[in-house]
Short mmCIF file of C-alpha atoms and ligand atoms in Angstrom, two decimals:
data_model
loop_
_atom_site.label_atom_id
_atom_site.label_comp_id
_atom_site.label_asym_id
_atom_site.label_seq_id
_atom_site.Cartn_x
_atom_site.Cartn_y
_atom_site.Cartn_z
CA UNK A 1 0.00 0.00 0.00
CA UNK A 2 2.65 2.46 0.87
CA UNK A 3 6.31 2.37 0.23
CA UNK A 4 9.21 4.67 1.57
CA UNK A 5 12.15 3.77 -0.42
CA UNK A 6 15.44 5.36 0.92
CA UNK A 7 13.78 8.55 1.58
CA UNK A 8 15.73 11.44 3.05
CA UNK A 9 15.00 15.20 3.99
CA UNK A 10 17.96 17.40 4.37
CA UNK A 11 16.78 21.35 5.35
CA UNK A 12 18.59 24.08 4.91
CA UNK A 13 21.65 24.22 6.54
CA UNK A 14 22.18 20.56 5.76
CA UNK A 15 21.46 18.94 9.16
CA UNK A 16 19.35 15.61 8.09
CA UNK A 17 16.21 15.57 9.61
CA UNK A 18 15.41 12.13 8.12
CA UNK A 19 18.09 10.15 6.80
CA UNK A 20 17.32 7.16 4.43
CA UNK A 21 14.22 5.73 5.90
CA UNK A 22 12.98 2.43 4.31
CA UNK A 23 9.90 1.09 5.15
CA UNK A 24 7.01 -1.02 3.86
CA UNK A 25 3.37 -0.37 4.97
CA UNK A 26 0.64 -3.09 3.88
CA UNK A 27 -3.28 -2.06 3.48
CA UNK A 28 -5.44 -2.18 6.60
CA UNK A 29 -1.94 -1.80 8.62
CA UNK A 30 -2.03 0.72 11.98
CA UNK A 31 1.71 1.62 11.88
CA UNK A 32 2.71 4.18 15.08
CA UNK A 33 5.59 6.52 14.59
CA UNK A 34 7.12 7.40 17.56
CA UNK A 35 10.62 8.82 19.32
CA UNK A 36 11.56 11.87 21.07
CA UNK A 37 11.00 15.72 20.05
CA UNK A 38 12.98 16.74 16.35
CA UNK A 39 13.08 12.92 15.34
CA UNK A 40 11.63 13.53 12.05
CA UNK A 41 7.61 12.40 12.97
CA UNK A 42 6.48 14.95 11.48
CA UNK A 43 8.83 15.36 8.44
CA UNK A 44 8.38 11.79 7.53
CA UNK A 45 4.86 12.04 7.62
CA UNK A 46 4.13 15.51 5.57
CA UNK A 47 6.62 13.38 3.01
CA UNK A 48 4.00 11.22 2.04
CA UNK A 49 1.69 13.53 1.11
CA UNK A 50 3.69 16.03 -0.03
CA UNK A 51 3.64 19.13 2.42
CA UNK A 52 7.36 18.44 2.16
CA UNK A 53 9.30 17.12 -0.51
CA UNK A 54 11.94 14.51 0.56
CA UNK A 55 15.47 15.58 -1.08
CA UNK A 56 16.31 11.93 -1.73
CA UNK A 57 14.67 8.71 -2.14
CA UNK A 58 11.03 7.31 -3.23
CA UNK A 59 7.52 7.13 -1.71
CA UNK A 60 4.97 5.03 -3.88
CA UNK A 61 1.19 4.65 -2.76
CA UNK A 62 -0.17 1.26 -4.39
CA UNK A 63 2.77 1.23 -6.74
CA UNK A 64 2.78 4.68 -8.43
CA UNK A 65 5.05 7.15 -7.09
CA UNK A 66 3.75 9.99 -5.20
CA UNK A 67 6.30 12.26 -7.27
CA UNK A 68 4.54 12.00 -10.37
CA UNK A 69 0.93 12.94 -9.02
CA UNK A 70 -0.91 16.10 -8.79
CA UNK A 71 0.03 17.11 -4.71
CA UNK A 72 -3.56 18.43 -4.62
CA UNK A 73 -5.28 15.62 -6.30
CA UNK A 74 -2.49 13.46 -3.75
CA UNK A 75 -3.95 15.29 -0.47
CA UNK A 76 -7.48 14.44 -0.78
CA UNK A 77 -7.13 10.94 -1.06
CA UNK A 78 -4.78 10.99 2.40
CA UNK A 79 -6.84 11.97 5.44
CA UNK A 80 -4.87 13.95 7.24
CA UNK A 81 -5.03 15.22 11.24
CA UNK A 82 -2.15 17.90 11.99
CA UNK A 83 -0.46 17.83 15.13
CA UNK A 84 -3.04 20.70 16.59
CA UNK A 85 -6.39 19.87 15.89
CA UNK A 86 -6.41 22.40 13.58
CA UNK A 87 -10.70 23.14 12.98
CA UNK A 88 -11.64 26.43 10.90
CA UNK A 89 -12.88 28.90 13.79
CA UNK A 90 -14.88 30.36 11.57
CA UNK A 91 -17.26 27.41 9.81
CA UNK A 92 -19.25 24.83 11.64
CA UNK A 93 -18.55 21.34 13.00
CA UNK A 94 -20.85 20.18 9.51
CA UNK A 95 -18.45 22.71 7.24
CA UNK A 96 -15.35 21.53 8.97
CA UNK A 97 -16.00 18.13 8.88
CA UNK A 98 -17.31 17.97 5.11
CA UNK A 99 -14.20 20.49 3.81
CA UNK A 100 -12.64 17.41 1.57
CA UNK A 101 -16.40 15.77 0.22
CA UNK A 102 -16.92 19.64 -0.79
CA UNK A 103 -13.63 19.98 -2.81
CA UNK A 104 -14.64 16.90 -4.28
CA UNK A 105 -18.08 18.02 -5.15
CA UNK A 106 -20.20 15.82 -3.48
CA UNK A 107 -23.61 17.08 -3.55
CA UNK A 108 -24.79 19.07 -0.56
CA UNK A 109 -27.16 16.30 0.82
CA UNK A 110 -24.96 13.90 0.13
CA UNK A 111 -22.29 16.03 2.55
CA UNK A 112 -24.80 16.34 5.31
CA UNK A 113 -25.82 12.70 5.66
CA UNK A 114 -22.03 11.93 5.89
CA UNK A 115 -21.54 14.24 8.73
CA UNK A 116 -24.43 13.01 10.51
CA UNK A 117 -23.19 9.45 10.06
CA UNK A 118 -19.15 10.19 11.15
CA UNK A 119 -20.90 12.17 14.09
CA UNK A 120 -23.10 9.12 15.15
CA UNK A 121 -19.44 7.00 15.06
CA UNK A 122 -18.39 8.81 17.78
CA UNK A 123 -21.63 9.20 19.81
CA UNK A 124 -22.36 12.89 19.31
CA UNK A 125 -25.57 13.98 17.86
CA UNK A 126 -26.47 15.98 14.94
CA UNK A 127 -27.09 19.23 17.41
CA UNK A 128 -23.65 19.79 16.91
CA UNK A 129 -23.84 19.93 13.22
CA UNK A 130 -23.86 23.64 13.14
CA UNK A 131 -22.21 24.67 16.22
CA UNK A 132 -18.52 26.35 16.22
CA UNK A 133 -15.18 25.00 17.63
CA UNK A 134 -15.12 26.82 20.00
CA UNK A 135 -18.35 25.87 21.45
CA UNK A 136 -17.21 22.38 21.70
CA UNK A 137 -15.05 21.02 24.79
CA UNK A 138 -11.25 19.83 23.66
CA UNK A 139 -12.22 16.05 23.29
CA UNK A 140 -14.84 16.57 21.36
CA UNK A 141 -12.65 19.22 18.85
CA UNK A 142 -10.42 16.28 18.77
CA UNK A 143 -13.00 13.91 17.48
CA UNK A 144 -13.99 16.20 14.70
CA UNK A 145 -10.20 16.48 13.63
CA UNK A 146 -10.49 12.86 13.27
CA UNK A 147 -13.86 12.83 11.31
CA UNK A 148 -12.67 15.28 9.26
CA UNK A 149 -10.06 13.01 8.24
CA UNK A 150 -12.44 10.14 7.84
CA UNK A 151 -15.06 12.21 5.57
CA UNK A 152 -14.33 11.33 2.09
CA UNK A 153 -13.41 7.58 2.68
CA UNK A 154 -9.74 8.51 1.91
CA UNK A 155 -7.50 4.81 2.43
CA UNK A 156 -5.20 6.49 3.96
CA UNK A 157 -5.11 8.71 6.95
CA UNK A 158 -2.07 10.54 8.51
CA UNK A 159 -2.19 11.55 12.16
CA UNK A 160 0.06 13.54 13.59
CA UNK A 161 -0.37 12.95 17.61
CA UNK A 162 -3.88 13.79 16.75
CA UNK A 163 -4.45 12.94 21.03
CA UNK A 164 -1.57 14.87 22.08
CA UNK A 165 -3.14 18.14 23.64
CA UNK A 166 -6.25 15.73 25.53
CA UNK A 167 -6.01 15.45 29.31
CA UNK A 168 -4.91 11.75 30.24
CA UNK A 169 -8.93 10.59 30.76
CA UNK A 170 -10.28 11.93 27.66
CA UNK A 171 -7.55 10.92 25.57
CA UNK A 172 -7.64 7.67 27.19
CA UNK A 173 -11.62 7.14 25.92
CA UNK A 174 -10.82 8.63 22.29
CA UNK A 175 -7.94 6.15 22.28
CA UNK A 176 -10.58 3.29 22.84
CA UNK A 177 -13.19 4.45 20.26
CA UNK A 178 -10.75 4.83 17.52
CA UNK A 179 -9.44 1.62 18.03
CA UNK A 180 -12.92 -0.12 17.72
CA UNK A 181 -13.56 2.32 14.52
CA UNK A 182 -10.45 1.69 12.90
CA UNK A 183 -11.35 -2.49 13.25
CA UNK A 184 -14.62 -1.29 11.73
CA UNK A 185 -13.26 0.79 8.97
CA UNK A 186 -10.04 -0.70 7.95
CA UNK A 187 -7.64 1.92 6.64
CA UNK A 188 -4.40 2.31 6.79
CA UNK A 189 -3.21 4.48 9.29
CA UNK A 190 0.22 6.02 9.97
CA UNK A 191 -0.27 7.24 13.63
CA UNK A 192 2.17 10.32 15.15
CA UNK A 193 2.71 9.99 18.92
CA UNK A 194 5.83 10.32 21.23
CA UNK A 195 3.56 7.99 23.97
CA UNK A 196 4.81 4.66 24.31
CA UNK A 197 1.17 3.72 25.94
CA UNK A 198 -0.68 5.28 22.98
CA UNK A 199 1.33 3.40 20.66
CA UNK A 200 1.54 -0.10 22.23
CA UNK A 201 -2.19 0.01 22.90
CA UNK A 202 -3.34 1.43 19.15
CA UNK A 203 -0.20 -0.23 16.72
CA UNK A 204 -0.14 -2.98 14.95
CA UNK A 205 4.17 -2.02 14.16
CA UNK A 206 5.25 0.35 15.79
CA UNK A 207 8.53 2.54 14.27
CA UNK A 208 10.34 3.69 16.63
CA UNK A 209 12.64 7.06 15.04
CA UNK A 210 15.99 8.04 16.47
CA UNK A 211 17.61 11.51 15.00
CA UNK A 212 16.05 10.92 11.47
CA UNK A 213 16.52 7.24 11.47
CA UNK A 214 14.89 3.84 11.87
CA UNK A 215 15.99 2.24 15.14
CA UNK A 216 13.46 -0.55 15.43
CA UNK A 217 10.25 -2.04 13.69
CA UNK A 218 7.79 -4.57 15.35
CA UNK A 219 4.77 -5.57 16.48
CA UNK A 220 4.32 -4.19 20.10
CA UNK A 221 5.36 -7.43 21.24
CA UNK A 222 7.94 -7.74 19.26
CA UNK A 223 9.38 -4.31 20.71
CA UNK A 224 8.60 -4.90 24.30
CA UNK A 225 10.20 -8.62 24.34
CA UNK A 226 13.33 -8.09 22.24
CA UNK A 227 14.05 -4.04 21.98
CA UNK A 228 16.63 -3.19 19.73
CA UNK A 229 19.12 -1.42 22.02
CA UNK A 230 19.25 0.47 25.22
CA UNK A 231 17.61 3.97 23.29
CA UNK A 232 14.28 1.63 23.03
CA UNK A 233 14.72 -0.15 26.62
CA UNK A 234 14.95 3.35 28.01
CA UNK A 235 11.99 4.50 25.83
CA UNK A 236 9.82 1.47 26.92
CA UNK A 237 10.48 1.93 30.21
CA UNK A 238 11.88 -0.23 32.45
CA UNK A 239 7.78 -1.07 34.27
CA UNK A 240 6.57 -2.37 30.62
CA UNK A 241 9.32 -4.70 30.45
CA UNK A 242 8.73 -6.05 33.67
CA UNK A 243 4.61 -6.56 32.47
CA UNK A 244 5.72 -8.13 29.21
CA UNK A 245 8.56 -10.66 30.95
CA UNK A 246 5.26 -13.12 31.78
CA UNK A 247 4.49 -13.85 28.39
CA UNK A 248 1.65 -16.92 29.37
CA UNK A 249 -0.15 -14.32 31.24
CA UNK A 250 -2.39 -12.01 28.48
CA UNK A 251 -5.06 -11.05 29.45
CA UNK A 252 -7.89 -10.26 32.07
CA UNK A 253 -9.57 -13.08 32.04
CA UNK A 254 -6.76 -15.57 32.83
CA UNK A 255 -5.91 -13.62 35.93
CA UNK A 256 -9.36 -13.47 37.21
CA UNK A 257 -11.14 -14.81 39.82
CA UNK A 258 -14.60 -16.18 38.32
CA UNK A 259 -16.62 -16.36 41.69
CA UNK A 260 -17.38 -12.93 42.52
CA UNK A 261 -19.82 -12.11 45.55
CA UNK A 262 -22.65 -11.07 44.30
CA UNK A 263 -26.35 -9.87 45.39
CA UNK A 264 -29.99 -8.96 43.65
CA UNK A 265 -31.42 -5.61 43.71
CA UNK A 266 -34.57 -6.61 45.43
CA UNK A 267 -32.97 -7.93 48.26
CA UNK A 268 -33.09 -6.27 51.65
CA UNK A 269 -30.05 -4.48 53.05
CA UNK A 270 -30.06 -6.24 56.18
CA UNK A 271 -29.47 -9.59 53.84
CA UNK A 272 -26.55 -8.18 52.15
CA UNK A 273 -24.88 -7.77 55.52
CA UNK A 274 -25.40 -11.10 55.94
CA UNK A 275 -23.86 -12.12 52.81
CA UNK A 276 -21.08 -9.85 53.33
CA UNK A 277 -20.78 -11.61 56.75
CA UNK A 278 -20.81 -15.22 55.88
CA UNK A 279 -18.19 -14.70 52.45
CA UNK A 280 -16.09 -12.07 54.51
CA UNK A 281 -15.77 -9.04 51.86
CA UNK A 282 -16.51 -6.03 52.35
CA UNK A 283 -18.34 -5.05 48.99
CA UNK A 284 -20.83 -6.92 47.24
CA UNK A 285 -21.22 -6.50 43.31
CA UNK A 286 -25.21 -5.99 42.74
CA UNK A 287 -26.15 -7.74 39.22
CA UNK A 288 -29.78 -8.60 37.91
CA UNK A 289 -31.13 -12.16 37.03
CA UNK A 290 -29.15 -12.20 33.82
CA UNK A 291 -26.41 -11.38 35.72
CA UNK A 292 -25.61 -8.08 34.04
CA UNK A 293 -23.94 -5.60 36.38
CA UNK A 294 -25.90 -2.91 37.91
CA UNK A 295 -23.17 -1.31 40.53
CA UNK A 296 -22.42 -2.50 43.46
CA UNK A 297 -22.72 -1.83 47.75
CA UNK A 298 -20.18 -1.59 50.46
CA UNK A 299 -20.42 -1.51 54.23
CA UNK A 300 -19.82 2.44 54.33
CA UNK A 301 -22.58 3.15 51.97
CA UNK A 302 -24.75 0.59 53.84
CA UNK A 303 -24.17 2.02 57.26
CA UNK A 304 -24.75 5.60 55.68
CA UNK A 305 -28.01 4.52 54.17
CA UNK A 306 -29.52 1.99 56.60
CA UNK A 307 -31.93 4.73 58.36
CA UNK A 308 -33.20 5.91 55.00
CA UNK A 309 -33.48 2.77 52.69
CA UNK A 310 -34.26 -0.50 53.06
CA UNK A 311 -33.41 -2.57 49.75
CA UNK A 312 -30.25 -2.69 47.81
CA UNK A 313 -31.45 -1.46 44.66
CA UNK A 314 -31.98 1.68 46.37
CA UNK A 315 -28.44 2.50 47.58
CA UNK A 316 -26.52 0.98 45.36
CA UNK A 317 -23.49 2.92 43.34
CA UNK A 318 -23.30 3.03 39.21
CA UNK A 319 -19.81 4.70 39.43
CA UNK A 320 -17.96 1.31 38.60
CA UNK A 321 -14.73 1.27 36.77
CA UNK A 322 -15.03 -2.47 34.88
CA UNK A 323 -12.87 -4.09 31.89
CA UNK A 324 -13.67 -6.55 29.01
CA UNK A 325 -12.46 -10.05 30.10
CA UNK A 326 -10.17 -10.20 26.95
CA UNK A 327 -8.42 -6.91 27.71
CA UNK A 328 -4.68 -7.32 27.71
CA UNK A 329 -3.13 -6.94 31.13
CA UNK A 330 -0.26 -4.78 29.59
CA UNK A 331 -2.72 -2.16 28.70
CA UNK A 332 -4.39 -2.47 32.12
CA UNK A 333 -2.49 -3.31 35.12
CA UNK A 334 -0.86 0.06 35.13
CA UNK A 335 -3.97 1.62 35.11
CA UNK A 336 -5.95 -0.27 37.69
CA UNK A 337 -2.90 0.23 40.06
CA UNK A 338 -2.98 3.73 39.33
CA UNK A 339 -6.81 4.19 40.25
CA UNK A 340 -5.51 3.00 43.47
CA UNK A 341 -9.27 0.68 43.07
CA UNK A 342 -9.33 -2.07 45.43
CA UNK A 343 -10.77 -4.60 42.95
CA UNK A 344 -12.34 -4.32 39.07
CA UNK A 345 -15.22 -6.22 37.86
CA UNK A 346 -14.80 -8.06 34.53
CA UNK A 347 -17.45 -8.03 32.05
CA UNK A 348 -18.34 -9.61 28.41
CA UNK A 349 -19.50 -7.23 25.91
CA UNK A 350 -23.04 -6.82 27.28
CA UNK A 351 -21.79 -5.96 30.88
CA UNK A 352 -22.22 -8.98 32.29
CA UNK A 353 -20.01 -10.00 35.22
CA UNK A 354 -18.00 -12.87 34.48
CA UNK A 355 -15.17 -12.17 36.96
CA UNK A 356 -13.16 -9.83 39.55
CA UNK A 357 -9.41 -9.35 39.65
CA UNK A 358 -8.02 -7.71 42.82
CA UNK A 359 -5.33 -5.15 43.45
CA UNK A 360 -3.65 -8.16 45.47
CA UNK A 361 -3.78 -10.64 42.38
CA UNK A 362 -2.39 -7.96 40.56
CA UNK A 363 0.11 -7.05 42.59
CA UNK A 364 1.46 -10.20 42.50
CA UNK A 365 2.30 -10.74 38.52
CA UNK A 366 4.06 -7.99 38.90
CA UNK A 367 6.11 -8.91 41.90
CA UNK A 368 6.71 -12.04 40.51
CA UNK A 369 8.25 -10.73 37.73
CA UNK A 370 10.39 -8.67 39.27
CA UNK A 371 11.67 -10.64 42.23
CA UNK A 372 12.13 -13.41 39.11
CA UNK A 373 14.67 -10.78 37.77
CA UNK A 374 16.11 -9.82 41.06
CA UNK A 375 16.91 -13.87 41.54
CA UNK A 376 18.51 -13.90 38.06
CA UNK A 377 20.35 -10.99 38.74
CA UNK A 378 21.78 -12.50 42.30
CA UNK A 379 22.32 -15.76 39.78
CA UNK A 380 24.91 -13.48 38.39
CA UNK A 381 26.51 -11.73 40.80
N1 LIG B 1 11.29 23.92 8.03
C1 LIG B 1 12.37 23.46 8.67
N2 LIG B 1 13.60 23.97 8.45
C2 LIG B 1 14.69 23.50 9.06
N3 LIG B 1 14.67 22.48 9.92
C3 LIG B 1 13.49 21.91 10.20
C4 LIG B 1 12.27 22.36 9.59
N4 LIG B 1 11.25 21.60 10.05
C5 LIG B 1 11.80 20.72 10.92
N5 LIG B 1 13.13 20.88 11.01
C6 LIG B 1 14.07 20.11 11.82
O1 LIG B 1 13.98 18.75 11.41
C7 LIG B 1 14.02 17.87 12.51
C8 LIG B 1 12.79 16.98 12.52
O2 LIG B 1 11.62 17.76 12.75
P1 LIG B 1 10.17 17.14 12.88
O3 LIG B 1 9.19 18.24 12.92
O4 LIG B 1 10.00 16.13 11.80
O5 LIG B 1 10.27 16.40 14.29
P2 LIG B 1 9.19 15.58 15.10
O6 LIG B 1 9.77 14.23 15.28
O7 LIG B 1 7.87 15.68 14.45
O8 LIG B 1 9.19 16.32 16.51
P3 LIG B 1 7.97 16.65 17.54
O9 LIG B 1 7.80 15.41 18.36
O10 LIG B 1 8.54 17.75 18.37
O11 LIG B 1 6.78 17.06 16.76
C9 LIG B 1 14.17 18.76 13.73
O12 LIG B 1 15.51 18.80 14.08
C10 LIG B 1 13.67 20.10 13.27
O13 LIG B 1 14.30 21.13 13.98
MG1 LIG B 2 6.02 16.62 15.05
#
């Protein structure tokens, strides 16, 4: 699909900001660029659809090189987000998003029922269709920059660390939906970020840039088992490698424990003490008779509540934090630690509980993995 043949970029003033970069991206791929600060992301990326012209080298897109095109005609068939969002002020979420289907000349209808549609992909409703920028919070700007990429069906899309100015929550949600759109929508992406979580959790190769050159490419895995040399240890981060050094241990579910405590809404509050009693937790998770999860109780918000209410269903909490039993545990352990949550239900895809994993159980892979290191290491000494 695309091809970077021995491409270079020297500026004026000679310094090489990319220096004979080969690399071969197949259809459907999610490739992630990443590396520190004046790599040459960016350069590498405006390259390939010709906001820069590389001084040496080739760049073909399904076989024909992108040299001999029209650059116009080139750009709107790459969707492309810039490193700063980058909406019009001035025009509307349904102008800004349908800029490319207009150059094109799709008819107007045909442009409004497209926004509506790339709008519905990312849950927001058509109110927003003629609202401004600035009337939107900085998520949802975000999500526009990325619809706007996705309007006229381009195969290719270019994002320049298109989450980069999100707060860690928001970006962590947008991160999530475009995964599950991009499984949906299969283009080929080439993905700007300099976070080693963004990229592990969104990349299927990951290219990891050093001073204008190629230092590694791999699968996630591949990079987090066997990196290159200390530049991409140090860039991984010493905590991933520890996660990653367990390799029969994936995902959620295998960690889990499948016999969580759990209680009815219509029962009475003075039987969920008694449950909580006789299985010695403190929490019970509250599910209904398809055993979907609902929220759950604790003793504190039973003792607070006992004079008021008399049935669980009444007092129970909605605020859980849960994951999908086939999450990888690379992408969550860090996270659940973080939370500082005691425990995390595990649902299917229709919220139903099939499991719990504790801060304890968790605490343990990791432990294990590094006291297995720290015996290795007395091994050697
Ligand atoms: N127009 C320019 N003229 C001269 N040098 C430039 C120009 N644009 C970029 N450079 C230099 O080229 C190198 C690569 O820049 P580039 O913008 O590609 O980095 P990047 O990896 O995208 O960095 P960041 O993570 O900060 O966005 C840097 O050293 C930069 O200073
Ligand atoms: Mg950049």
């Amino acid at each position: 699909m695309l091809t970077l043949e021995n491409v270079s970029k020297t500026y004026k003033g000679g310094k090489k900001a990319v220096n004979n970069v080969n690399l071969k991206i197949a259809k459907g791929e999610f490739i992630c660029f990443i590396g520190p600060s004046g790599c040459g992301k960016t350069t590498t990326m405006k390259m390939i659809n010709r906001l820069i012209e590389p001084s040496a080298g080739k760049i073909f897109i399904d076989g024909e090189n992108i040299m001999e095109q029209d650059p116009v005609e080139l750009r709107r068939k790459i969707g492309y987000v810039i490193q700063q969002i980058g909406l019009f002020p001035h025009m509307t979420i349904q102008q800004n998003i349908s800029l490319v289907p207009k150059l094109l000349k799709w008819p107007e209808q045909q442009r409004k029922e497209r926004a509506r549609e790339l709008l519905k992909l990312v849950d927001m409703g058509p109110e927003y269709l003629d609202r401004y920028p600035h009337e939107l919070s900085g998520g949802q700007q975000q999500r526009i920059g990325v619809l706007r990429a996705l309007a006229a069906e381009p195969p290719l899309i270019l994002m320049d660390e298109p989450f980069g100015a999100l707060d860690p929550i928001t970006r962590d949600s947008l991160q999530e939906e475009f995964k599950k759109l991009q499984k949906t929508l299969h283009k080929t992406i080439v993905f700007v970020t300099h976070d080693m979580d963004e990229a592990i959790k969104l990349a299927d190769r990951i290219v990891i840039l050093k001073a204008g050159e190629i230092v590694q490419v791999g699968t996630p895995d591949d990079i987090l088992r066997n990196p290159a040399d200390e530049f991409v240890e140090e860039f991984i981060g010493k905590e991933r490698l520890i996660q990653s050094s367990s390799p029969d241990v994936e995902r959620v579910d295998q960690i889990m424990n499948t016999q969580p405590v759990t209680i009815t809404a219509d029962k009475t509050l003075s039987e969920a003490i008694q449950v909580m009693r006789q299985e010695r937790v403190d929490s019970l998770l509250v599910v209904d008779d398809g055993h979907v999860l609902q929220g759950y109780v604790d003793v504190e918000i039973i003792d607070q509540c006992r004079k008021k209410a008399n049935l669980v269903g009444e007092v129970l909490h909605e605020d859980l934090y849960t994951v999908l039993g086939g999450t990888l545990l690379r992408d969550t352990v860090r996270k659940i630690l973080k939370r500082g949550v005691k425990y995390v239900p595990v649902v299917d895809e229709n919220r139903r509980l099939i499991g719990i994993v504790t801060r304890a159980s968790l605490v343990d892979i990791v432990y294990d993995s590094l006291w297995g290191e720290e015996k290795q290491l007395a091994v050697l000494s």
